[in-house]
Amino acid sequence: MVPLSAGGMFVPCGSSAPPDFEGFTLLLPAVSVGNVGQLAVDLVISTFDMLKVGYFYTDCLVPMVGNNPYATAEENSTDLSINAEVYSLPSKKIVVLQIRSPFVKNKYRSFCHTLLSWVKSSKCAKVILLSSSHAYQRDDQQLHGTPLRYLLTPAIQKIVGDLMQRLNWKEMEKIPAYPGVNDTEMVLHIPGGGITKLLFSESCTNGIQMAVLLKFCSEGDNIPDALALVNYLNEWLQLIKSEQNRDATTTCLQWKIPHSWRLLFGSGLPPALF
């Protein structure tokens, strides 16, 4: 076990030694509107059949246990999964922390500190946080163009800032702190974004290389939002190659939908009701 602050620790699967994440990119979701980040992370884990290497043991998340969401056969369908698990893809130097339950009230800050101390102790190169924000709370400038945005901490800005410019990505706009009263003081506002803003500002303060990728969305069927967000991530990391459709007008990315998504809206109405 690798002890951290009081808020949690990484526990490797079985009795094996902790895996080495030095130089890896850590990918994780903010538990935010429409669960878009979590669904996008699901697609990455499922597509690459990532290996579960451990758990993130924490008292900051609501306890949860369920069946294996990425079951591919009868044998692994009964594996249990919990609220925070760690998956690894050494071939692409990616480690994923999937979070499956909401935060316990007033435990946001404790979780952020725990997570960032783990990032430092495991020597991860950078962190990418996948998030979302309420579409209906956009200000006027955010209504134009793409619904996708990014944020970079100063530590990562030096390294990938130019690339974001070349990709023609839009940085998350700041809005006036006191609209109509004082329009000079600008602040970051991410309504519905869960821990996004806190984790980002803590990473800025601690010199951590973090990028936030987010999408404006509404609650509902958020599968298209998750696909848009994971495609956005792929523009940067080039995890999978895009394939041209036969008519060559659209590019198609082959993400593998996990088994558990069949029950995303419940299991249907029991016939006995009628």
Tab-separated table of C-alpha atoms in Angstrom:
chain	number	residue	atom	x	y	z
A	1	MET	CA	0.000	0.000	0.000
A	2	VAL	CA	1.062	3.563	-0.689
A	3	PRO	CA	-0.192	5.712	2.203
A	4	LEU	CA	-1.231	9.251	1.408
A	5	SER	CA	-3.021	11.959	3.307
A	6	ALA	CA	-5.947	11.067	5.550
A	7	GLY	CA	-8.393	11.189	2.635
A	8	GLY	CA	-7.372	7.979	0.837
A	9	MET	CA	-4.733	5.788	-0.744
A	10	PHE	CA	-3.965	3.727	-3.818
A	11	VAL	CA	-4.355	0.009	-3.158
A	12	PRO	CA	-2.928	-2.317	-5.817
A	13	CYS	CA	-4.956	-5.369	-6.921
A	14	GLY	CA	-3.964	-8.619	-5.216
A	15	SER	CA	-0.626	-8.833	-3.449
A	16	SER	CA	1.410	-7.419	-6.318
A	17	ALA	CA	3.757	-4.472	-5.860
A	18	PRO	CA	2.326	-1.067	-6.792
A	19	PRO	CA	2.604	-0.443	-10.561
A	20	ASP	CA	4.996	2.251	-11.744
A	21	PHE	CA	3.164	5.301	-13.166
A	22	GLU	CA	6.201	7.535	-13.587
A	23	GLY	CA	5.796	9.640	-16.736
A	24	PHE	CA	2.215	8.416	-17.300
A	25	THR	CA	-0.763	10.639	-18.137
A	26	LEU	CA	-3.530	10.360	-15.530
A	27	LEU	CA	-7.026	10.559	-17.000
A	28	LEU	CA	-10.020	11.032	-14.688
A	29	PRO	CA	-13.578	12.362	-14.745
A	30	ALA	CA	-15.094	15.165	-12.720
A	31	VAL	CA	-18.445	13.918	-11.431
A	32	SER	CA	-20.348	16.631	-13.294
A	33	VAL	CA	-23.586	17.344	-15.184
A	34	GLY	CA	-24.768	14.394	-17.282
A	35	ASN	CA	-21.879	12.216	-16.001
A	36	VAL	CA	-20.201	13.050	-19.313
A	37	GLY	CA	-16.628	12.680	-18.023
A	38	GLN	CA	-17.378	9.286	-16.479
A	39	LEU	CA	-19.004	8.017	-19.696
A	40	ALA	CA	-16.032	9.265	-21.753
A	41	VAL	CA	-13.624	7.461	-19.391
A	42	ASP	CA	-15.777	4.315	-19.774
A	43	LEU	CA	-15.176	4.459	-23.530
A	44	VAL	CA	-11.391	4.696	-23.099
A	45	ILE	CA	-11.254	1.785	-20.620
A	46	SER	CA	-13.567	-0.372	-22.752
A	47	THR	CA	-11.938	0.387	-26.121
A	48	PHE	CA	-8.444	-0.541	-24.925
A	49	ASP	CA	-9.605	-3.335	-22.626
A	50	MET	CA	-7.541	-1.649	-19.911
A	51	LEU	CA	-6.252	-3.720	-17.039
A	52	LYS	CA	-7.560	-2.937	-13.564
A	53	VAL	CA	-4.452	-2.438	-11.417
A	54	GLY	CA	-5.925	-1.160	-8.188
A	55	TYR	CA	-8.403	0.886	-6.225
A	56	PHE	CA	-8.434	4.395	-4.862
A	57	TYR	CA	-9.470	3.904	-1.265
A	58	THR	CA	-11.179	7.051	0.018
A	59	ASP	CA	-13.861	8.166	2.463
A	60	CYS	CA	-14.703	11.149	0.246
A	61	LEU	CA	-16.967	9.221	-2.159
A	62	VAL	CA	-20.330	7.603	-1.489
A	63	PRO	CA	-19.666	3.834	-1.061
A	64	MET	CA	-20.769	1.715	-4.019
A	65	VAL	CA	-20.353	-1.821	-5.284
A	66	GLY	CA	-21.596	-3.418	-8.493
A	67	ASN	CA	-20.868	-5.937	-11.231
A	68	ASN	CA	-18.010	-5.538	-13.707
A	69	PRO	CA	-19.143	-2.748	-16.081
A	70	TYR	CA	-16.693	-3.909	-18.761
A	71	ALA	CA	-17.635	-7.593	-18.765
A	72	THR	CA	-16.751	-9.300	-22.039
A	73	ALA	CA	-17.572	-12.908	-21.109
A	74	GLU	CA	-19.443	-14.990	-18.541
A	75	GLU	CA	-16.213	-15.524	-16.560
A	76	ASN	CA	-15.498	-11.862	-15.806
A	77	SER	CA	-19.105	-10.650	-15.523
A	78	THR	CA	-19.251	-11.460	-11.802
A	79	ASP	CA	-16.124	-9.456	-10.903
A	80	LEU	CA	-17.045	-6.695	-8.494
A	81	SER	CA	-16.307	-3.027	-9.053
A	82	ILE	CA	-16.332	-0.211	-6.512
A	83	ASN	CA	-16.571	3.592	-6.469
A	84	ALA	CA	-12.992	4.483	-7.486
A	85	GLU	CA	-10.787	2.139	-9.512
A	86	VAL	CA	-7.485	2.508	-11.327
A	87	TYR	CA	-6.808	1.081	-14.809
A	88	SER	CA	-3.540	1.090	-16.710
A	89	LEU	CA	-2.432	1.048	-20.351
A	90	PRO	CA	1.391	0.878	-20.249
A	91	SER	CA	1.694	0.765	-24.071
A	92	LYS	CA	0.363	4.341	-24.251
A	93	LYS	CA	1.590	5.416	-20.791
A	94	ILE	CA	-1.939	6.140	-19.599
A	95	VAL	CA	-3.416	5.497	-16.160
A	96	VAL	CA	-7.130	6.025	-15.596
A	97	LEU	CA	-8.967	6.706	-12.354
A	98	GLN	CA	-12.656	5.962	-12.893
A	99	ILE	CA	-15.020	7.476	-10.302
A	100	ARG	CA	-18.472	5.908	-10.118
A	101	SER	CA	-20.234	7.669	-7.264
A	102	PRO	CA	-20.871	11.226	-6.073
A	103	PHE	CA	-18.846	12.997	-3.407
A	104	VAL	CA	-19.780	12.994	0.248
A	105	LYS	CA	-20.888	16.496	1.277
A	106	ASN	CA	-17.980	18.770	2.281
A	107	LYS	CA	-15.358	16.172	1.204
A	108	TYR	CA	-14.438	17.834	-2.121
A	109	ARG	CA	-11.368	19.608	-0.768
A	110	SER	CA	-10.096	16.554	1.085
A	111	PHE	CA	-10.407	14.460	-2.103
A	112	CYS	CA	-8.550	17.069	-4.201
A	113	HIS	CA	-5.632	17.143	-1.765
A	114	THR	CA	-5.496	13.351	-1.609
A	115	LEU	CA	-5.613	13.005	-5.376
A	116	LEU	CA	-2.906	15.604	-6.005
A	117	SER	CA	-0.610	14.121	-3.370
A	118	TRP	CA	-1.003	10.748	-5.156
A	119	VAL	CA	-0.214	12.412	-8.510
A	120	LYS	CA	2.995	13.825	-7.001
A	121	SER	CA	4.046	10.627	-5.202
A	122	SER	CA	3.374	8.420	-8.261
A	123	LYS	CA	5.311	10.891	-10.493
A	124	CYS	CA	2.555	11.098	-13.146
A	125	ALA	CA	3.653	13.491	-15.893
A	126	LYS	CA	0.299	15.201	-16.359
A	127	VAL	CA	-3.365	15.027	-15.427
A	128	ILE	CA	-6.309	15.358	-17.829
A	129	LEU	CA	-9.678	16.011	-16.204
A	130	LEU	CA	-12.765	15.291	-18.324
A	131	SER	CA	-15.689	17.442	-17.276
A	132	SER	CA	-18.952	19.115	-18.278
A	133	SER	CA	-20.882	22.263	-17.465
A	134	HIS	CA	-24.541	23.336	-17.687
A	135	ALA	CA	-25.327	24.463	-21.245
A	136	TYR	CA	-28.152	26.721	-20.057
A	137	GLN	CA	-25.796	28.770	-17.848
A	138	ARG	CA	-23.447	29.850	-20.638
A	139	ASP	CA	-22.883	33.557	-21.075
A	140	ASP	CA	-23.228	35.274	-24.471
A	141	GLN	CA	-19.647	34.691	-25.644
A	142	GLN	CA	-19.912	30.963	-24.808
A	143	LEU	CA	-22.921	30.472	-27.090
A	144	HIS	CA	-20.803	30.833	-30.244
A	145	GLY	CA	-19.083	27.976	-32.043
A	146	THR	CA	-18.110	24.686	-30.486
A	147	PRO	CA	-19.551	23.504	-27.127
A	148	LEU	CA	-16.100	22.110	-26.194
A	149	ARG	CA	-13.589	24.024	-24.050
A	150	TYR	CA	-10.193	23.494	-22.439
A	151	LEU	CA	-8.197	24.897	-19.501
A	152	LEU	CA	-4.452	24.610	-18.872
A	153	THR	CA	-2.522	25.186	-15.654
A	154	PRO	CA	0.595	27.392	-16.052
A	155	ALA	CA	2.824	24.298	-15.683
A	156	ILE	CA	1.300	22.552	-18.722
A	157	GLN	CA	0.615	25.730	-20.745
A	158	LYS	CA	4.342	25.994	-21.573
A	159	ILE	CA	4.332	22.465	-23.009
A	160	VAL	CA	1.032	22.084	-24.893
A	161	GLY	CA	-0.264	25.655	-25.245
A	162	ASP	CA	1.018	25.960	-28.817
A	163	LEU	CA	-0.564	22.635	-29.790
A	164	MET	CA	-3.996	23.798	-28.547
A	165	GLN	CA	-3.609	26.900	-30.727
A	166	ARG	CA	-2.792	24.740	-33.747
A	167	LEU	CA	-5.800	22.492	-33.054
A	168	ASN	CA	-7.891	25.672	-33.016
A	169	TRP	CA	-9.351	24.792	-29.619
A	170	LYS	CA	-11.283	27.332	-27.542
A	171	GLU	CA	-10.124	28.111	-24.030
A	172	MET	CA	-12.825	28.301	-21.330
A	173	GLU	CA	-13.811	31.952	-21.075
A	174	LYS	CA	-13.719	33.847	-17.805
A	175	ILE	CA	-16.772	35.904	-16.917
A	176	PRO	CA	-17.150	39.121	-14.876
A	177	ALA	CA	-17.244	38.433	-11.126
A	178	TYR	CA	-19.856	41.160	-10.646
A	179	PRO	CA	-21.700	41.553	-13.970
A	180	GLY	CA	-22.956	45.088	-14.576
A	181	VAL	CA	-21.169	46.407	-11.472
A	182	ASN	CA	-17.503	45.681	-12.092
A	183	ASP	CA	-16.648	44.094	-15.434
A	184	THR	CA	-12.891	44.198	-14.920
A	185	GLU	CA	-12.558	41.414	-12.344
A	186	MET	CA	-12.886	38.164	-14.293
A	187	VAL	CA	-13.428	34.724	-12.756
A	188	LEU	CA	-13.694	31.126	-13.891
A	189	HIS	CA	-17.268	29.865	-13.622
A	190	ILE	CA	-18.060	26.176	-14.267
A	191	PRO	CA	-21.667	25.550	-13.107
A	192	GLY	CA	-22.467	21.837	-12.828
A	193	GLY	CA	-18.750	21.019	-13.036
A	194	GLY	CA	-18.400	19.342	-9.619
A	195	ILE	CA	-14.771	19.387	-8.447
A	196	THR	CA	-13.466	20.823	-11.747
A	197	LYS	CA	-12.791	24.388	-10.631
A	198	LEU	CA	-11.347	23.414	-7.238
A	199	LEU	CA	-9.072	20.714	-8.680
A	200	PHE	CA	-7.912	23.062	-11.429
A	201	SER	CA	-7.085	25.952	-9.073
A	202	GLU	CA	-5.307	23.610	-6.622
A	203	SER	CA	-3.244	22.230	-9.535
A	204	CYS	CA	-2.345	25.783	-10.595
A	205	THR	CA	-1.177	26.564	-7.051
A	206	ASN	CA	0.800	23.319	-6.708
A	207	GLY	CA	2.570	23.551	-10.073
A	208	ILE	CA	0.858	20.413	-11.400
A	209	GLN	CA	0.533	19.883	-15.149
A	210	MET	CA	-3.229	19.632	-15.585
A	211	ALA	CA	-5.552	20.108	-18.551
A	212	VAL	CA	-9.333	20.244	-18.225
A	213	LEU	CA	-11.392	19.238	-21.269
A	214	LEU	CA	-15.075	19.992	-20.902
A	215	LYS	CA	-18.331	20.117	-22.820
A	216	PHE	CA	-21.401	22.264	-22.269
A	217	CYS	CA	-24.374	19.923	-22.031
A	218	SER	CA	-27.767	19.223	-20.474
A	219	GLU	CA	-29.023	16.230	-18.496
A	220	GLY	CA	-30.635	13.503	-20.624
A	221	ASP	CA	-29.135	11.012	-23.054
A	222	ASN	CA	-25.510	12.060	-22.631
A	223	ILE	CA	-23.943	9.358	-24.812
A	224	PRO	CA	-23.446	11.817	-27.752
A	225	ASP	CA	-21.800	14.270	-25.318
A	226	ALA	CA	-19.444	11.554	-24.044
A	227	LEU	CA	-18.497	10.606	-27.612
A	228	ALA	CA	-17.870	14.270	-28.480
A	229	LEU	CA	-15.669	14.696	-25.382
A	230	VAL	CA	-13.631	11.533	-25.990
A	231	ASN	CA	-13.150	12.524	-29.651
A	232	TYR	CA	-11.919	15.911	-28.413
A	233	LEU	CA	-9.421	14.133	-26.139
A	234	ASN	CA	-8.367	11.969	-29.083
A	235	GLU	CA	-7.585	15.035	-31.236
A	236	TRP	CA	-4.855	15.780	-28.713
A	237	LEU	CA	-3.610	12.371	-27.552
A	238	GLN	CA	-4.187	10.451	-30.815
A	239	LEU	CA	-5.189	7.303	-28.937
A	240	ILE	CA	-7.051	5.778	-31.868
A	241	LYS	CA	-6.796	6.436	-35.586
A	242	SER	CA	-9.836	7.928	-37.271
A	243	GLU	CA	-11.225	6.035	-40.230
A	244	GLN	CA	-12.693	7.821	-43.244
A	245	ASN	CA	-16.217	6.706	-44.156
A	246	ARG	CA	-16.712	5.422	-47.702
A	247	ASP	CA	-18.057	8.746	-48.887
A	248	ALA	CA	-14.976	10.385	-47.257
A	249	THR	CA	-17.112	13.203	-45.865
A	250	THR	CA	-17.067	12.162	-42.220
A	251	THR	CA	-14.424	10.588	-40.073
A	252	CYS	CA	-15.490	7.775	-37.807
A	253	LEU	CA	-13.780	6.837	-34.560
A	254	GLN	CA	-14.199	3.276	-33.389
A	255	TRP	CA	-14.902	3.533	-29.672
A	256	LYS	CA	-16.116	0.355	-28.002
A	257	ILE	CA	-19.354	0.810	-26.038
A	258	PRO	CA	-19.125	-1.023	-22.694
A	259	HIS	CA	-21.547	-3.793	-21.809
A	260	SER	CA	-23.002	-1.799	-18.884
A	261	TRP	CA	-24.366	0.956	-21.136
A	262	ARG	CA	-27.246	-1.281	-22.181
A	263	LEU	CA	-28.786	-0.488	-18.793
A	264	LEU	CA	-28.036	3.233	-18.839
A	265	PHE	CA	-31.717	4.154	-18.672
A	266	GLY	CA	-32.778	1.247	-16.456
A	267	SER	CA	-33.857	-2.179	-17.630
A	268	GLY	CA	-37.221	-1.210	-19.108
A	269	LEU	CA	-40.688	-1.571	-17.623
A	270	PRO	CA	-41.656	-4.995	-16.248
A	271	PRO	CA	-44.441	-6.559	-18.410
A	272	ALA	CA	-46.335	-7.413	-15.206
A	273	LEU	CA	-47.292	-3.733	-14.914
A	274	PHE	CA	-49.666	-3.976	-17.879
